[in-house]
Amino acid sequence: MFHEKIIDNILKSKDIPNIILYGHHTVNDKKEYLISKLDDLYNIVNKKLLIKNDIGYIITSLYYEFNMKNINNKNLDSFLEIIKNIVNNKNYYNEYSNKIIIFDNFKICTKIQNIFRVIFEKYRITTVFIIITNDYNSIIEPLKSRCVSIRIPCINNKEKRKILHKIISYKEIDTNLYDKIYEINNKKEIEILSKCKEIYDNNYETPYHKISYDILTIYNNGKFNKEILNKLKEISYNILKYLKINYFYCVFLSVLLSKNTIRDKIKYKIIYIFSNNQYQYTKSYRSILVIESLLINIFNLLAA
């Protein structure tokens, strides 16, 4: 795709500019593409999750990655202090002369953006800044003017079919599945939906199916209360301890999607919840809370 070629060429250049990656649901897919490209081009192997002042971020020999959703008024000063330390301090263990700082889920107030503008200007020679956002209009013009902006378009139907056919053969696909795929603009959600069909079609009983049906039994037992919360917490603990988390996601989602009692409109929302939760799971250092959040959010959606 054309925007991927642009990203490739920029990252290969000797003087990488500041970048804004923007779009809607598809921007997270391209963030992963950008990260994997950086890893390949610069042989990034080791990644660490560093936590300072309750702010977690990814650190490598080349780049730092911050999830801006985790930044709020309470930890803003600590966050800015971390950024200033990164751009000011020489990392003698770093193999590369320049640093790259990636700001994911970038949607912050104008006051903070103006602080960023000053940092961008002052440390442009030694630091490359990459902003990833699904709200381009919220970024102030002085920041835009200091970056190369790359718009990530929605996935077209041809690309959606390619994603789908990597996992499911043409013979297995019916019209209803295509209809669902065409309404989705997130690569991860398409992959999840197609994997779920494959898993559910196998129709065999596993510990993954059993725990999924156990969760449904809890869901059917009434309104949310402390007893249900404790049961969901216990199940979350067992999921992390005994199951492979990615396979659990697929089986549990396939069980939910197979239920005729759940309307299609709700099923689309369920897919969206799963997609976001899987992404959070890869970034969080408190996995149990992410799983608990998934089970509670699905409960609330079905109960609404």
PDB file of N, CA and C in Angstrom, residues 78-138:
ATOM      1  N   SER A  78       5.335  14.378  36.154  1.00  0.00           N
ATOM      2  CA  SER A  78       6.275  13.253  36.129  1.00  0.00           C
ATOM      3  C   SER A  78       6.565  12.823  34.693  1.00  0.00           C
ATOM      4  N   PHE A  79       5.517  12.813  33.853  1.00  0.00           N
ATOM      5  CA  PHE A  79       5.679  12.440  32.455  1.00  0.00           C
ATOM      6  C   PHE A  79       6.622  13.412  31.731  1.00  0.00           C
ATOM      7  N   LEU A  80       6.390  14.711  31.915  1.00  0.00           N
ATOM      8  CA  LEU A  80       7.235  15.711  31.259  1.00  0.00           C
ATOM      9  C   LEU A  80       8.681  15.627  31.745  1.00  0.00           C
ATOM     10  N   GLU A  81       8.844  15.298  33.012  1.00  0.00           N
ATOM     11  CA  GLU A  81      10.190  15.121  33.556  1.00  0.00           C
ATOM     12  C   GLU A  81      10.901  13.938  32.887  1.00  0.00           C
ATOM     13  N   ILE A  82      10.168  12.848  32.661  1.00  0.00           N
ATOM     14  CA  ILE A  82      10.738  11.680  31.979  1.00  0.00           C
ATOM     15  C   ILE A  82      11.160  12.050  30.556  1.00  0.00           C
ATOM     16  N   ILE A  83      10.287  12.769  29.850  1.00  0.00           N
ATOM     17  CA  ILE A  83      10.594  13.174  28.470  1.00  0.00           C
ATOM     18  C   ILE A  83      11.831  14.057  28.430  1.00  0.00           C
ATOM     19  N   LYS A  84      11.897  15.022  29.339  1.00  0.00           N
ATOM     20  CA  LYS A  84      13.054  15.930  29.363  1.00  0.00           C
ATOM     21  C   LYS A  84      14.343  15.186  29.693  1.00  0.00           C
ATOM     22  N   ASN A  85      14.248  14.196  30.573  1.00  0.00           N
ATOM     23  CA  ASN A  85      15.435  13.392  30.891  1.00  0.00           C
ATOM     24  C   ASN A  85      15.898  12.594  29.678  1.00  0.00           C
ATOM     25  N   ILE A  86      14.939  12.065  28.927  1.00  0.00           N
ATOM     26  CA  ILE A  86      15.295  11.284  27.732  1.00  0.00           C
ATOM     27  C   ILE A  86      16.005  12.150  26.698  1.00  0.00           C
ATOM     28  N   VAL A  87      15.441  13.321  26.414  1.00  0.00           N
ATOM     29  CA  VAL A  87      16.014  14.160  25.355  1.00  0.00           C
ATOM     30  C   VAL A  87      17.298  14.856  25.799  1.00  0.00           C
ATOM     31  N   ASN A  88      17.462  15.065  27.099  1.00  0.00           N
ATOM     32  CA  ASN A  88      18.640  15.784  27.595  1.00  0.00           C
ATOM     33  C   ASN A  88      19.840  14.873  27.842  1.00  0.00           C
ATOM     34  N   ASN A  89      19.562  13.661  28.314  1.00  0.00           N
ATOM     35  CA  ASN A  89      20.653  12.797  28.760  1.00  0.00           C
ATOM     36  C   ASN A  89      21.229  11.972  27.630  1.00  0.00           C
ATOM     37  N   LYS A  90      22.537  11.862  27.631  1.00  0.00           N
ATOM     38  CA  LYS A  90      23.230  11.012  26.676  1.00  0.00           C
ATOM     39  C   LYS A  90      23.171   9.577  27.172  1.00  0.00           C
ATOM     40  N   ASN A  91      22.668   8.695  26.293  1.00  0.00           N
ATOM     41  CA  ASN A  91      22.622   7.278  26.641  1.00  0.00           C
ATOM     42  C   ASN A  91      23.858   6.594  26.059  1.00  0.00           C
ATOM     43  N   TYR A  92      24.823   6.317  26.891  1.00  0.00           N
ATOM     44  CA  TYR A  92      26.082   5.761  26.404  1.00  0.00           C
ATOM     45  C   TYR A  92      25.943   4.314  25.964  1.00  0.00           C
ATOM     46  N   TYR A  93      24.836   3.677  26.309  1.00  0.00           N
ATOM     47  CA  TYR A  93      24.608   2.297  25.907  1.00  0.00           C
ATOM     48  C   TYR A  93      23.823   2.225  24.595  1.00  0.00           C
ATOM     49  N   ASN A  94      23.397   3.380  24.115  1.00  0.00           N
ATOM     50  CA  ASN A  94      22.607   3.414  22.890  1.00  0.00           C
ATOM     51  C   ASN A  94      23.510   3.268  21.674  1.00  0.00           C
ATOM     52  N   GLU A  95      23.117   2.398  20.749  1.00  0.00           N
ATOM     53  CA  GLU A  95      23.921   2.163  19.559  1.00  0.00           C
ATOM     54  C   GLU A  95      23.742   3.271  18.528  1.00  0.00           C
ATOM     55  N   TYR A  96      22.711   4.089  18.652  1.00  0.00           N
ATOM     56  CA  TYR A  96      22.375   5.054  17.627  1.00  0.00           C
ATOM     57  C   TYR A  96      22.503   6.479  18.164  1.00  0.00           C
ATOM     58  N   SER A  97      22.893   7.390  17.271  1.00  0.00           N
ATOM     59  CA  SER A  97      23.110   8.771  17.697  1.00  0.00           C
ATOM     60  C   SER A  97      21.794   9.476  18.004  1.00  0.00           C
ATOM     61  N   ASN A  98      20.752   9.154  17.246  1.00  0.00           N
ATOM     62  CA  ASN A  98      19.453   9.778  17.461  1.00  0.00           C
ATOM     63  C   ASN A  98      18.537   8.889  18.292  1.00  0.00           C
ATOM     64  N   LYS A  99      17.628   9.527  18.991  1.00  0.00           N
ATOM     65  CA  LYS A  99      16.594   8.802  19.733  1.00  0.00           C
ATOM     66  C   LYS A  99      15.269   9.018  19.014  1.00  0.00           C
ATOM     67  N   ILE A 100      14.367   8.073  19.181  1.00  0.00           N
ATOM     68  CA  ILE A 100      13.010   8.223  18.652  1.00  0.00           C
ATOM     69  C   ILE A 100      12.037   8.068  19.819  1.00  0.00           C
ATOM     70  N   ILE A 101      11.135   9.024  19.948  1.00  0.00           N
ATOM     71  CA  ILE A 101      10.093   8.944  20.984  1.00  0.00           C
ATOM     72  C   ILE A 101       8.745   8.841  20.291  1.00  0.00           C
ATOM     73  N   ILE A 102       8.002   7.782  20.604  1.00  0.00           N
ATOM     74  CA  ILE A 102       6.705   7.519  19.988  1.00  0.00           C
ATOM     75  C   ILE A 102       5.600   7.821  20.995  1.00  0.00           C
ATOM     76  N   PHE A 103       4.679   8.678  20.589  1.00  0.00           N
ATOM     77  CA  PHE A 103       3.532   9.016  21.431  1.00  0.00           C
ATOM     78  C   PHE A 103       2.279   8.388  20.818  1.00  0.00           C
ATOM     79  N   ASP A 104       1.821   7.295  21.402  1.00  0.00           N
ATOM     80  CA  ASP A 104       0.652   6.590  20.881  1.00  0.00           C
ATOM     81  C   ASP A 104      -0.622   7.149  21.532  1.00  0.00           C
ATOM     82  N   ASN A 105      -1.757   7.040  20.820  1.00  0.00           N
ATOM     83  CA  ASN A 105      -3.050   7.555  21.317  1.00  0.00           C
ATOM     84  C   ASN A 105      -2.929   9.018  21.739  1.00  0.00           C
ATOM     85  N   PHE A 106      -2.375   9.809  20.846  1.00  0.00           N
ATOM     86  CA  PHE A 106      -2.075  11.205  21.130  1.00  0.00           C
ATOM     87  C   PHE A 106      -3.344  12.054  21.007  1.00  0.00           C
ATOM     88  N   LYS A 107      -3.889  12.456  22.136  1.00  0.00           N
ATOM     89  CA  LYS A 107      -5.041  13.360  22.167  1.00  0.00           C
ATOM     90  C   LYS A 107      -4.971  14.126  23.478  1.00  0.00           C
ATOM     91  N   ILE A 108      -4.260  15.238  23.460  1.00  0.00           N
ATOM     92  CA  ILE A 108      -3.994  15.977  24.693  1.00  0.00           C
ATOM     93  C   ILE A 108      -4.359  17.444  24.494  1.00  0.00           C
ATOM     94  N   CYS A 109      -4.468  18.165  25.591  1.00  0.00           N
ATOM     95  CA  CYS A 109      -4.939  19.556  25.544  1.00  0.00           C
ATOM     96  C   CYS A 109      -3.902  20.475  24.899  1.00  0.00           C
ATOM     97  N   THR A 110      -4.366  21.636  24.458  1.00  0.00           N
ATOM     98  CA  THR A 110      -3.514  22.591  23.743  1.00  0.00           C
ATOM     99  C   THR A 110      -2.340  23.051  24.599  1.00  0.00           C
ATOM    100  N   LYS A 111      -2.569  23.242  25.882  1.00  0.00           N
ATOM    101  CA  LYS A 111      -1.499  23.703  26.773  1.00  0.00           C
ATOM    102  C   LYS A 111      -0.307  22.746  26.751  1.00  0.00           C
ATOM    103  N   ILE A 112      -0.587  21.436  26.840  1.00  0.00           N
ATOM    104  CA  ILE A 112       0.496  20.445  26.833  1.00  0.00           C
ATOM    105  C   ILE A 112       1.134  20.363  25.448  1.00  0.00           C
ATOM    106  N   GLN A 113       0.308  20.513  24.407  1.00  0.00           N
ATOM    107  CA  GLN A 113       0.858  20.473  23.050  1.00  0.00           C
ATOM    108  C   GLN A 113       1.848  21.606  22.823  1.00  0.00           C
ATOM    109  N   ASN A 114       1.588  22.746  23.422  1.00  0.00           N
ATOM    110  CA  ASN A 114       2.528  23.865  23.286  1.00  0.00           C
ATOM    111  C   ASN A 114       3.853  23.570  23.992  1.00  0.00           C
ATOM    112  N   ILE A 115       3.788  22.826  25.088  1.00  0.00           N
ATOM    113  CA  ILE A 115       5.026  22.381  25.748  1.00  0.00           C
ATOM    114  C   ILE A 115       5.780  21.436  24.818  1.00  0.00           C
ATOM    115  N   PHE A 116       5.036  20.536  24.168  1.00  0.00           N
ATOM    116  CA  PHE A 116       5.639  19.620  23.207  1.00  0.00           C
ATOM    117  C   PHE A 116       6.286  20.380  22.050  1.00  0.00           C
ATOM    118  N   ARG A 117       5.626  21.426  21.593  1.00  0.00           N
ATOM    119  CA  ARG A 117       6.160  22.214  20.483  1.00  0.00           C
ATOM    120  C   ARG A 117       7.551  22.740  20.809  1.00  0.00           C
ATOM    121  N   VAL A 118       7.717  23.246  22.020  1.00  0.00           N
ATOM    122  CA  VAL A 118       9.024  23.761  22.449  1.00  0.00           C
ATOM    123  C   VAL A 118      10.058  22.633  22.484  1.00  0.00           C
ATOM    124  N   ILE A 119       9.656  21.481  23.006  1.00  0.00           N
ATOM    125  CA  ILE A 119      10.567  20.332  23.074  1.00  0.00           C
ATOM    126  C   ILE A 119      10.946  19.871  21.670  1.00  0.00           C
ATOM    127  N   PHE A 120       9.968  19.816  20.765  1.00  0.00           N
ATOM    128  CA  PHE A 120      10.225  19.403  19.382  1.00  0.00           C
ATOM    129  C   PHE A 120      11.262  20.319  18.730  1.00  0.00           C
ATOM    130  N   GLU A 121      11.099  21.618  18.948  1.00  0.00           N
ATOM    131  CA  GLU A 121      12.010  22.591  18.344  1.00  0.00           C
ATOM    132  C   GLU A 121      13.424  22.477  18.929  1.00  0.00           C
ATOM    133  N   LYS A 122      13.500  22.385  20.220  1.00  0.00           N
ATOM    134  CA  LYS A 122      14.791  22.439  20.914  1.00  0.00           C
ATOM    135  C   LYS A 122      15.650  21.206  20.673  1.00  0.00           C
ATOM    136  N   TYR A 123      14.984  20.030  20.535  1.00  0.00           N
ATOM    137  CA  TYR A 123      15.759  18.783  20.479  1.00  0.00           C
ATOM    138  C   TYR A 123      15.617  18.063  19.138  1.00  0.00           C
ATOM    139  N   ARG A 124      15.270  18.808  18.100  1.00  0.00           N
ATOM    140  CA  ARG A 124      15.072  18.201  16.780  1.00  0.00           C
ATOM    141  C   ARG A 124      16.344  17.528  16.244  1.00  0.00           C
ATOM    142  N   ILE A 125      17.502  18.060  16.556  1.00  0.00           N
ATOM    143  CA  ILE A 125      18.761  17.530  16.011  1.00  0.00           C
ATOM    144  C   ILE A 125      19.051  16.132  16.552  1.00  0.00           C
ATOM    145  N   THR A 126      18.704  15.888  17.802  1.00  0.00           N
ATOM    146  CA  THR A 126      19.069  14.610  18.436  1.00  0.00           C
ATOM    147  C   THR A 126      17.899  13.645  18.615  1.00  0.00           C
ATOM    148  N   THR A 127      16.679  14.140  18.431  1.00  0.00           N
ATOM    149  CA  THR A 127      15.510  13.307  18.738  1.00  0.00           C
ATOM    150  C   THR A 127      14.465  13.407  17.629  1.00  0.00           C
ATOM    151  N   VAL A 128      13.920  12.253  17.251  1.00  0.00           N
ATOM    152  CA  VAL A 128      12.808  12.195  16.302  1.00  0.00           C
ATOM    153  C   VAL A 128      11.532  11.889  17.098  1.00  0.00           C
ATOM    154  N   PHE A 129      10.492  12.654  16.832  1.00  0.00           N
ATOM    155  CA  PHE A 129       9.230  12.487  17.544  1.00  0.00           C
ATOM    156  C   PHE A 129       8.173  11.939  16.583  1.00  0.00           C
ATOM    157  N   ILE A 130       7.488  10.886  17.015  1.00  0.00           N
ATOM    158  CA  ILE A 130       6.437  10.275  16.187  1.00  0.00           C
ATOM    159  C   ILE A 130       5.131  10.296  16.968  1.00  0.00           C
ATOM    160  N   ILE A 131       4.122  10.939  16.394  1.00  0.00           N
ATOM    161  CA  ILE A 131       2.789  11.042  17.002  1.00  0.00           C
ATOM    162  C   ILE A 131       1.847  10.091  16.267  1.00  0.00           C
ATOM    163  N   ILE A 132       1.079   9.319  17.024  1.00  0.00           N
ATOM    164  CA  ILE A 132       0.075   8.415  16.440  1.00  0.00           C
ATOM    165  C   ILE A 132      -1.286   8.789  17.027  1.00  0.00           C
ATOM    166  N   THR A 133      -2.227   9.121  16.157  1.00  0.00           N
ATOM    167  CA  THR A 133      -3.508   9.638  16.647  1.00  0.00           C
ATOM    168  C   THR A 133      -4.656   9.250  15.727  1.00  0.00           C
ATOM    169  N   ASN A 134      -5.854   9.158  16.281  1.00  0.00           N
ATOM    170  CA  ASN A 134      -7.056   9.006  15.450  1.00  0.00           C
ATOM    171  C   ASN A 134      -7.879  10.292  15.472  1.00  0.00           C
ATOM    172  N   ASP A 135      -7.267  11.385  15.966  1.00  0.00           N
ATOM    173  CA  ASP A 135      -7.953  12.678  16.007  1.00  0.00           C
ATOM    174  C   ASP A 135      -6.980  13.770  15.544  1.00  0.00           C
ATOM    175  N   TYR A 136      -6.748  13.791  14.244  1.00  0.00           N
ATOM    176  CA  TYR A 136      -5.769  14.723  13.656  1.00  0.00           C
ATOM    177  C   TYR A 136      -6.155  16.180  13.902  1.00  0.00           C
ATOM    178  N   ASN A 137      -7.445  16.452  13.887  1.00  0.00           N
ATOM    179  CA  ASN A 137      -7.915  17.837  14.033  1.00  0.00           C
ATOM    180  C   ASN A 137      -7.621  18.416  15.411  1.00  0.00           C
ATOM    181  N   SER A 138      -7.361  17.556  16.394  1.00  0.00           N
ATOM    182  CA  SER A 138      -7.089  18.047  17.748  1.00  0.00           C
ATOM    183  C   SER A 138      -5.642  18.513  17.912  1.00  0.00           C
TER     184      SER A 138
END
